[in-house]
Tab-separated table of C-alpha atoms and ligand atoms in Angstrom:
chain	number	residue	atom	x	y	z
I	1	UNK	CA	0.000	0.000	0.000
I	2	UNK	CA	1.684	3.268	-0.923
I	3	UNK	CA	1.739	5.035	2.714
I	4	UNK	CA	2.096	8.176	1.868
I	5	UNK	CA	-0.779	8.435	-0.330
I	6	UNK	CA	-2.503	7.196	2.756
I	7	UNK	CA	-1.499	9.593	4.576
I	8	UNK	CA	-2.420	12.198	1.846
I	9	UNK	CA	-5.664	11.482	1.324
I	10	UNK	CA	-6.564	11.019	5.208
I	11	UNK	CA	-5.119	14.145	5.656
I	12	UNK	CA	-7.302	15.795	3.030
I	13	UNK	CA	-10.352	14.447	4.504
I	14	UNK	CA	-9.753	16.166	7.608
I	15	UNK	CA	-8.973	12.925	9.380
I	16	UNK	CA	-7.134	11.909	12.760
I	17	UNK	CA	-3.801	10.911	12.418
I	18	UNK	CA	-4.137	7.560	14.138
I	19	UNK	CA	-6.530	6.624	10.861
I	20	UNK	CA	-3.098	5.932	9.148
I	21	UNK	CA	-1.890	3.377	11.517
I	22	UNK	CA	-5.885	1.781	12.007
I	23	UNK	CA	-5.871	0.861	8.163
I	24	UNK	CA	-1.927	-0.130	8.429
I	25	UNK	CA	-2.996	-2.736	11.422
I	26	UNK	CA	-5.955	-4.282	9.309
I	27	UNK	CA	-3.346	-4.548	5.850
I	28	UNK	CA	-0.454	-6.225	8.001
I	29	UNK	CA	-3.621	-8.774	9.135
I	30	UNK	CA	-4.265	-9.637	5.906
I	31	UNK	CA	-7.350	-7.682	4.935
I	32	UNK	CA	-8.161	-7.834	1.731
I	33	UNK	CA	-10.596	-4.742	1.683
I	34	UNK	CA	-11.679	-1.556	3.290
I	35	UNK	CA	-14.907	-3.405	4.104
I	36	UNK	CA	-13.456	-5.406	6.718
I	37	UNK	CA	-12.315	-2.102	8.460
I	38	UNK	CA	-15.259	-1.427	10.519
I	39	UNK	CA	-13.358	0.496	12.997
I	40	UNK	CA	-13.308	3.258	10.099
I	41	UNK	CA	-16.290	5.552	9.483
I	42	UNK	CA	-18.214	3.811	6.565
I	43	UNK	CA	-17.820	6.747	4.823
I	44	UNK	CA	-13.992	6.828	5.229
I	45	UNK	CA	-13.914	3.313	3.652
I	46	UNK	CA	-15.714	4.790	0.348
I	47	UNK	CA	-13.567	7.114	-0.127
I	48	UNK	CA	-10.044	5.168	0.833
I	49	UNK	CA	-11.900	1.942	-1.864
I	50	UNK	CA	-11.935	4.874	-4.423
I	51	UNK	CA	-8.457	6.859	-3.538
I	52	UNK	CA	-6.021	4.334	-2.164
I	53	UNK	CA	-5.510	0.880	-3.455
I	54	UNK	CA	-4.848	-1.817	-0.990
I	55	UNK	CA	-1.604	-2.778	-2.865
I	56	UNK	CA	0.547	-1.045	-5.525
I	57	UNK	CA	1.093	-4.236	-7.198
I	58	UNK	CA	-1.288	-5.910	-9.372
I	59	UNK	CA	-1.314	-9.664	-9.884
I	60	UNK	CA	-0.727	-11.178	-13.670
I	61	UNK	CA	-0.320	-14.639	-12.871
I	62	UNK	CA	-0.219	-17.156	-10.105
I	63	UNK	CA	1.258	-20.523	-9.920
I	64	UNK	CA	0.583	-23.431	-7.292
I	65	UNK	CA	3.099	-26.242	-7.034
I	66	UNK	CA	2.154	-29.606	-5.612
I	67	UNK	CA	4.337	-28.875	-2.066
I	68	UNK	CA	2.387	-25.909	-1.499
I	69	UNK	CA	4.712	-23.433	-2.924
I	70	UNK	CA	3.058	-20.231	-4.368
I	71	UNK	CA	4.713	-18.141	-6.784
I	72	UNK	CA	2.847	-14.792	-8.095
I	73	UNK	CA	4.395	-12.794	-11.071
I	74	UNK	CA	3.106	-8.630	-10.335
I	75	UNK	CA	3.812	-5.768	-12.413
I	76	UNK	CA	4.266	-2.076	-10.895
I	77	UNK	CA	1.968	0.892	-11.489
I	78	UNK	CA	4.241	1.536	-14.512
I	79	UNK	CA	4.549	-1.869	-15.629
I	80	UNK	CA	7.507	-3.514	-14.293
I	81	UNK	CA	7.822	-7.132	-13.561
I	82	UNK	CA	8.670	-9.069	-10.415
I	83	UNK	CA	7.774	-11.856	-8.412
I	84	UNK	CA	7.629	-13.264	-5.318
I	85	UNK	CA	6.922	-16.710	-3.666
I	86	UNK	CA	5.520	-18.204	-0.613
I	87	UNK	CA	7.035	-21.504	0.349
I	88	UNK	CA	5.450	-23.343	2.666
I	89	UNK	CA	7.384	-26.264	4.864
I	90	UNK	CA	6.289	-29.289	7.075
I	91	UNK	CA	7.889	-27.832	10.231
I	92	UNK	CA	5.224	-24.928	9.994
I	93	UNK	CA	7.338	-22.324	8.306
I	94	UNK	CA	6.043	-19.956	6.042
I	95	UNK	CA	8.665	-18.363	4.109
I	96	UNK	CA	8.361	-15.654	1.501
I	97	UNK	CA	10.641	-14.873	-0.965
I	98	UNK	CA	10.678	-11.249	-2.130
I	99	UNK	CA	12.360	-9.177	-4.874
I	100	UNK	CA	14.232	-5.711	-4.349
I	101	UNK	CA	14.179	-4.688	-7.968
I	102	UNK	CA	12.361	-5.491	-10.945
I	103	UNK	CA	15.611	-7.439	-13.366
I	104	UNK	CA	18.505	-6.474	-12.182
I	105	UNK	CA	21.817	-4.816	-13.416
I	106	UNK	CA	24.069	-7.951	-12.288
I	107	UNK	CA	24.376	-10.549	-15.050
I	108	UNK	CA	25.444	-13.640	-12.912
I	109	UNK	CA	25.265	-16.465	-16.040
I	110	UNK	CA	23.440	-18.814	-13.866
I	111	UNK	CA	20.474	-16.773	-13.391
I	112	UNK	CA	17.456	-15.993	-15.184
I	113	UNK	CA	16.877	-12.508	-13.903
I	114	UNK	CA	20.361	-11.773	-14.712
I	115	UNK	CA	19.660	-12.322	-18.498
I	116	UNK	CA	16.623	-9.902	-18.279
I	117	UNK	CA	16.929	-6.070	-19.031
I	118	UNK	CA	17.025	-4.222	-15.727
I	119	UNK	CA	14.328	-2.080	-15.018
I	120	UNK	CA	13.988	-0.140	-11.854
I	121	UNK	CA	14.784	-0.414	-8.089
I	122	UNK	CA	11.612	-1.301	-5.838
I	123	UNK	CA	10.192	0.978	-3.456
I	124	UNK	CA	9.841	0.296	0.437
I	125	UNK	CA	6.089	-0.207	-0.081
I	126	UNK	CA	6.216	-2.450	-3.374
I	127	UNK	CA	8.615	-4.607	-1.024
I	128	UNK	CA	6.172	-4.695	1.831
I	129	UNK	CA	2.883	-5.435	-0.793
I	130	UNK	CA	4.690	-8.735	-1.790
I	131	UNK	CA	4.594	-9.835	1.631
I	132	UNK	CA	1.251	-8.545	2.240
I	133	UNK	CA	-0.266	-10.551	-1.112
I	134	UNK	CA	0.452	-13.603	0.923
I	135	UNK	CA	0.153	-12.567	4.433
I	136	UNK	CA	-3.834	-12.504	3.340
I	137	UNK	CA	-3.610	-16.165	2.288
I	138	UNK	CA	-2.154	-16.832	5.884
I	139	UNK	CA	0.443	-16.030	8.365
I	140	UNK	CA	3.689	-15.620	7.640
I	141	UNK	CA	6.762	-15.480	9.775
I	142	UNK	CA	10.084	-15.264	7.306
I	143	UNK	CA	10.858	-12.784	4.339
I	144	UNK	CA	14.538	-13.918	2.532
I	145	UNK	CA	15.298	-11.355	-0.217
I	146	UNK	CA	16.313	-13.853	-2.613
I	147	UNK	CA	13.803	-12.842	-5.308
I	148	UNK	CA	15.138	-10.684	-8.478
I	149	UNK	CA	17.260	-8.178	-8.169
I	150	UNK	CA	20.161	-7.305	-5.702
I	151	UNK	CA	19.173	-5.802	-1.968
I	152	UNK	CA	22.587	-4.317	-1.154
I	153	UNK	CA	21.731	-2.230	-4.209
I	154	UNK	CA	18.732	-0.735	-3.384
I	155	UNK	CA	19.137	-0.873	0.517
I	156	UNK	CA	17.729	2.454	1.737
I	157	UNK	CA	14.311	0.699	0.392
I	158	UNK	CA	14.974	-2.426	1.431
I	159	UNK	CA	15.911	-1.836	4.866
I	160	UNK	CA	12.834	0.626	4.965
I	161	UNK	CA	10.951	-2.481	4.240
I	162	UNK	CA	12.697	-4.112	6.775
I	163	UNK	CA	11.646	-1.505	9.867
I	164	UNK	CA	7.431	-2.387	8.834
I	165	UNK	CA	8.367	-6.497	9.042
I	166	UNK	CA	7.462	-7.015	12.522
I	167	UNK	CA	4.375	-5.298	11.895
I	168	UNK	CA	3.351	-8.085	9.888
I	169	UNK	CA	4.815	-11.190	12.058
I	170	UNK	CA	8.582	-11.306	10.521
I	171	UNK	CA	11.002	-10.613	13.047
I	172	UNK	CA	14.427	-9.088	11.830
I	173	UNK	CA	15.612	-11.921	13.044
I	174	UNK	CA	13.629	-13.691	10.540
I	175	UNK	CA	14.740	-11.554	7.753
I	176	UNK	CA	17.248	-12.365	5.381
I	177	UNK	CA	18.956	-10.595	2.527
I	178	UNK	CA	21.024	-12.058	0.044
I	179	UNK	CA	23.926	-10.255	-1.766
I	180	UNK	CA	26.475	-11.374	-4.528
I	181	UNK	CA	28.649	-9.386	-2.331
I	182	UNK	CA	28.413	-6.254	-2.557
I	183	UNK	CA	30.821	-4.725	-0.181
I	184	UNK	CA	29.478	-1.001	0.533
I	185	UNK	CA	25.669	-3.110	1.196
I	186	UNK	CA	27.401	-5.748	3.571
I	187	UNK	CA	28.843	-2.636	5.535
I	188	UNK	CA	25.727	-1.076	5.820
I	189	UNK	CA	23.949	-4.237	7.195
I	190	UNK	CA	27.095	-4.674	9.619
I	191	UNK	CA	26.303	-0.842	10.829
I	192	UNK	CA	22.568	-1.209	10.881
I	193	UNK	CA	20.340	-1.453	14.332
I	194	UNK	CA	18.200	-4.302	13.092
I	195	UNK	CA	19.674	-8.179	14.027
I	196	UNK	CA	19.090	-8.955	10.282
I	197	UNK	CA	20.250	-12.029	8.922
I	198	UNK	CA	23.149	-11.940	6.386
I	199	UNK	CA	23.161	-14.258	3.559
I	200	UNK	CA	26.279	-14.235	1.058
I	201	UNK	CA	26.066	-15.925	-2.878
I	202	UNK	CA	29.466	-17.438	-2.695
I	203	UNK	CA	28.880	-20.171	-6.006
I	204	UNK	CA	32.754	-20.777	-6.377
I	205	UNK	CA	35.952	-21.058	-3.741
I	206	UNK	CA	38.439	-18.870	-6.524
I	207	UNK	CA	38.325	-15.607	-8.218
I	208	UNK	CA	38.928	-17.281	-11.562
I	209	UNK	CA	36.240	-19.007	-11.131
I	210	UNK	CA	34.022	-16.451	-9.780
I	211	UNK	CA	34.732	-14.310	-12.042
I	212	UNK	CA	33.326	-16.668	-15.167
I	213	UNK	CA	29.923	-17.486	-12.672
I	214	UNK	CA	29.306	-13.686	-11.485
I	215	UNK	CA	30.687	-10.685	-13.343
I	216	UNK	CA	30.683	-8.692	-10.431
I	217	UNK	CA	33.229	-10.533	-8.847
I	218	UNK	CA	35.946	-8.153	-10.938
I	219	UNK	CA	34.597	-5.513	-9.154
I	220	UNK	CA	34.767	-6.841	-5.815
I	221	UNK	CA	37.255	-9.854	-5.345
I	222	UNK	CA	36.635	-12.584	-2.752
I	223	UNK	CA	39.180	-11.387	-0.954
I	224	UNK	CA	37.307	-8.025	-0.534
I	225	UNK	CA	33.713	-9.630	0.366
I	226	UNK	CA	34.675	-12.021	2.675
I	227	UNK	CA	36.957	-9.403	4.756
I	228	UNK	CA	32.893	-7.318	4.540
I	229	UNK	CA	31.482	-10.370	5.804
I	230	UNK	CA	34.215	-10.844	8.801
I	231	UNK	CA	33.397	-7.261	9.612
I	232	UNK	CA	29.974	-8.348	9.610
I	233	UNK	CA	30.132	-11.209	12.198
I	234	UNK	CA	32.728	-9.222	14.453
I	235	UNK	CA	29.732	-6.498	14.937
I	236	UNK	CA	26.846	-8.228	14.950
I	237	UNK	CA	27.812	-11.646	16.457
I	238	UNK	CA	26.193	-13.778	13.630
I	239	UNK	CA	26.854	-16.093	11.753
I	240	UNK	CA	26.996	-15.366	7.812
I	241	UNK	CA	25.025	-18.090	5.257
I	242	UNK	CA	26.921	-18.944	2.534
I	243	UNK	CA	25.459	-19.956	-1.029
I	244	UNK	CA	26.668	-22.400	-3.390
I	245	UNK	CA	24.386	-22.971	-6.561
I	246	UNK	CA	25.838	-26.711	-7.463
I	247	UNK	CA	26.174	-26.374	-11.218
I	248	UNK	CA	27.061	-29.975	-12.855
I	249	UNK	CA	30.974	-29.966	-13.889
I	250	UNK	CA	30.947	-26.736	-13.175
I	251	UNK	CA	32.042	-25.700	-9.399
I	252	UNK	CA	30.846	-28.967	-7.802
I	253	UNK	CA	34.471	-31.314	-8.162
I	254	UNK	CA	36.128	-32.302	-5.314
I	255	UNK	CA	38.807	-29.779	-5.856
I	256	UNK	CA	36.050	-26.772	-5.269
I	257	UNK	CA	35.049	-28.294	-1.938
I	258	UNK	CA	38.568	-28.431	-0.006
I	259	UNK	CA	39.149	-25.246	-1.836
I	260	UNK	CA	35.721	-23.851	-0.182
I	261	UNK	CA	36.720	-25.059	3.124
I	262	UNK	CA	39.847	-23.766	3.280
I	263	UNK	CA	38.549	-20.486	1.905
I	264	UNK	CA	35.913	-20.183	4.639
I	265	UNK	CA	36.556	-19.914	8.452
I	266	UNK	CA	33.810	-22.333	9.789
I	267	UNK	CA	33.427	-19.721	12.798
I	268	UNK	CA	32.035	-17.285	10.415
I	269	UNK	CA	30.097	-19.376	8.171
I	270	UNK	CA	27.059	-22.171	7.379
I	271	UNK	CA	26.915	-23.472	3.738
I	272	UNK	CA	23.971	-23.896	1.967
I	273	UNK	CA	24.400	-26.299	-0.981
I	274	UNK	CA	21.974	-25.291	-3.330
I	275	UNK	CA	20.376	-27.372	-5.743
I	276	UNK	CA	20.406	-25.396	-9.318
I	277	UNK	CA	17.021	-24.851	-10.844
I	278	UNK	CA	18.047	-25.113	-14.338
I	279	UNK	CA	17.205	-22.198	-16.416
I	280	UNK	CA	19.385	-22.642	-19.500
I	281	UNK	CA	23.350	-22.926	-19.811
I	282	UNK	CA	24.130	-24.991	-17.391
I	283	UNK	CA	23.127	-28.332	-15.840
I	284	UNK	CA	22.652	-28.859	-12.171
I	285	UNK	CA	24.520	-31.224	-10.205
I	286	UNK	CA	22.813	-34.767	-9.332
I	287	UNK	CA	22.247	-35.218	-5.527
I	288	UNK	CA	25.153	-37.937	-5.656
I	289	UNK	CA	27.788	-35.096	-6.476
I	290	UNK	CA	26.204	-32.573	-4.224
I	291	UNK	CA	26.100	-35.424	-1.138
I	292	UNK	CA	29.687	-36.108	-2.023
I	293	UNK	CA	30.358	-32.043	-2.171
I	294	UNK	CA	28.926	-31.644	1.430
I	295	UNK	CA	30.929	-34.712	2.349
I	296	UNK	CA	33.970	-33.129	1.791
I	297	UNK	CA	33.172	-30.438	4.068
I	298	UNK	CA	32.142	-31.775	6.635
I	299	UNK	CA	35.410	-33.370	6.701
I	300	UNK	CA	37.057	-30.383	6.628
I	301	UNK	CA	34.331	-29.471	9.318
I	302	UNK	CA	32.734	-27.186	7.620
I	303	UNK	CA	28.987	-27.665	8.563
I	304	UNK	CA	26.651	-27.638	5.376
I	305	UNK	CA	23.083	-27.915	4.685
I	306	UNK	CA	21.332	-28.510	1.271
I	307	UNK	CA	18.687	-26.812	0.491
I	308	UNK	CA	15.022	-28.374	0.083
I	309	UNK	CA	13.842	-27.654	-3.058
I	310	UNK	CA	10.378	-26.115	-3.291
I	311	UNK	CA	8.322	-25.489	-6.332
I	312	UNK	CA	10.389	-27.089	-8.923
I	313	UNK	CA	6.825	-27.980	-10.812
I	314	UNK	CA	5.828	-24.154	-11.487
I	315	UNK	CA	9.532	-22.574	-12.923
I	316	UNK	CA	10.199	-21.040	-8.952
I	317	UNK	CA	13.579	-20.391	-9.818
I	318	UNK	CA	14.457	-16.084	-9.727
I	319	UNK	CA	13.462	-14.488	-12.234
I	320	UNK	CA	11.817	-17.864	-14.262
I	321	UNK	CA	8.283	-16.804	-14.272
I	322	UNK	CA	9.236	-13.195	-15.618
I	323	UNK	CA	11.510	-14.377	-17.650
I	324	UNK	CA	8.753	-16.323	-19.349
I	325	UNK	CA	6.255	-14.292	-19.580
I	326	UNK	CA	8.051	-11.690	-21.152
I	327	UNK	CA	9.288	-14.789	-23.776
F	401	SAH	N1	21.070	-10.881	-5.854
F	401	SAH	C1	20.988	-11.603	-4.625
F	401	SAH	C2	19.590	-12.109	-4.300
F	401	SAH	C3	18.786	-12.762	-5.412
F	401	SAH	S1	19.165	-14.384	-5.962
F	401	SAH	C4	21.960	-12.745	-4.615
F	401	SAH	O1	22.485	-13.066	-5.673
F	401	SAH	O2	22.225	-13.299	-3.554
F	401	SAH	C5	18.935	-15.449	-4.585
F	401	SAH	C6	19.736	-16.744	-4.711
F	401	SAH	O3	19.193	-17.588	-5.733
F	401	SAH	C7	21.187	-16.502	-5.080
F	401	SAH	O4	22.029	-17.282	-4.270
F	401	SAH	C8	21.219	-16.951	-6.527
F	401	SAH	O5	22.501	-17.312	-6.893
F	401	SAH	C9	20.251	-18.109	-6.509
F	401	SAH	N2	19.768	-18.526	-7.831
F	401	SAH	C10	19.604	-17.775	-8.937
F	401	SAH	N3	19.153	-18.524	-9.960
F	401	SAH	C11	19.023	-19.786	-9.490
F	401	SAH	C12	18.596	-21.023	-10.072
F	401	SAH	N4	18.205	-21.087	-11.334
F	401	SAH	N5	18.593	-22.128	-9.291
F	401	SAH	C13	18.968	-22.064	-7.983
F	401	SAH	N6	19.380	-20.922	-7.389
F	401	SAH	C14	19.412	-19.796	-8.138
């Protein structure tokens, strides 16, 4: 919901000021219309139905998978893509992926979004409206900004978006963002006041290699990012997730995984093995080479975890369902 034409229009129609925060309450609770608000004058509702929408996104498609996974593509007022998914697990979780831009300007090979033209950076509230599409299917209680586009790059918004979380059950705690490493965003999360969680897009244990995977790794060397994440765990006292997309021959051979765990100080980091969604030029790696991978660090003790894969049915991958829609 854009807030400040909220406030606008309540202003305009002469209204208290706590109006703002009695319509915010009833969004992060899932309504899905001013009719529900009947602590508001009926009047008050007409006008807010006609002035304000309840989201600035609007919905073009929706996709179910068979674990539960929901994965909604929106376009902006002005027509930009993005998308966002709820996954759902056994344990009770309800996780929701979010984007921080619609495409984005990094062109990681692996990655659908990074093939798409970049459009624009999300605002706070067209961060927030992703969560609140599936807040009013149910509860939710983690946001991970692993959606399209980079967070460190737009992270006045996305921390913004960050402050309202609570508001709607997500903890900062509970709230992750994901960066290829992006050293000036990674300082600004070490500085910030809110306990957010810190995860990293690692994907190879050498520059050379890094370098082929994610462009951006010229600009800022491993060397560079992990020293950002270090400063990141000495002030905030937490651990930083690490993310390794297993591409088949790629970066999953033996020879990556001591490299990995000699790269990575296991007092600063938890893998996350990733298994690739394939979107094109590469093949991912069978679970045989990725159980083998993990092997090999946990040898070098070097705790990792692979990742359960959710909505592999409906094209959940970042940037897949945008990417083929605009095919
Ligand atoms: N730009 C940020 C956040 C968005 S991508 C970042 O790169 O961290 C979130 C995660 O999904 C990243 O680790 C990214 O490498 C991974 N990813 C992208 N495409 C994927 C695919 N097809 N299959 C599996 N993971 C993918």
């Amino acid at each position: 919901m854009d807030r400040q034409l909220l406030a606008a229009v309540l202003a305009d129609a002469g209204e208290p000021s706590y109006r703002a925060a009695q319509v915010w309450e009833w969004v992060t609770r899932g309504a899905a219309s001013y009719e529900e608000m009947t602590n508001l004058p009926g009047t008050l509702r007409d006008r807010l139905e006609q002035a304000v929408p309840l989201s600035t996104l609007a919905v073009e498609a929706e996709a179910r998978s068979d674990d539960g996974t929901v994965k909604t593509l929106f376009h902006t007022g002005d027509g930009r893509p993005l998308e966002a998914v709820l996954m759902r697990y056994r344990d009770g979780r309800r996780s929701v992926c979010v984007s921080s831009q619609s495409g984005c300007p990094l062109t990681c090979t692996f990655c659908a979004t990074g093939q798409m033209k970049f459009g624009r950076n999300l605002s706070a509230d067209e961060i927030l409206d992703q969560a609140l599409h599936f807040r009013r299917l149910e509860a939710i209680d983690h946001v991970v900004f692993m959606g399209m586009g980079e967070p460190t790059m737009n992270i006045d918004a996305v921390l913004a978006a960050c402050e309202r979380l609570p508001d709607l059950g997500v903890t900062h705690r509970r709230t992750a963002i994901s960066t290829v490493g992006w050293v000036p965003g990674i300082d600004r999360l070490a500085e910030c006041e809110m306990p957010l969680s810190l995860a990293l897009s690692i994907h190879a244990p050498n520059d050379a290699l890094r370098s082929q995977l994610m462009p951006v790794n010229d600009r800022y060397p491993l060397a560079e990012v992990l020293a950002a994440c270090e400063r990141y765990r000495a002030a905030r006292r937490r651990k930083v997730f690490v993310e390794y997309v297993m591409l088949d021959g790629v970066n999953d051979e033996p020879q990556h995984a001591r490299e990995l765990a000699a790269l990575l100080d296991r007092r600063v980091y938890k893998v996350n093995l990733i298994p690739y969604n394939p979107t094109g030029a590469y093949d991912g790696s069978s679970p045989e080479r990725i159980e083998r991978f993990r092997a090999i660090l946990a040898e070098h003790r070097l705790g990792a975890t692979v990742r359960l894969t959710r909505g592999r049915d409906i094209d959940a991958a970042c940037g897949q369902l945008a990417a083929s829609a605009a095919g």
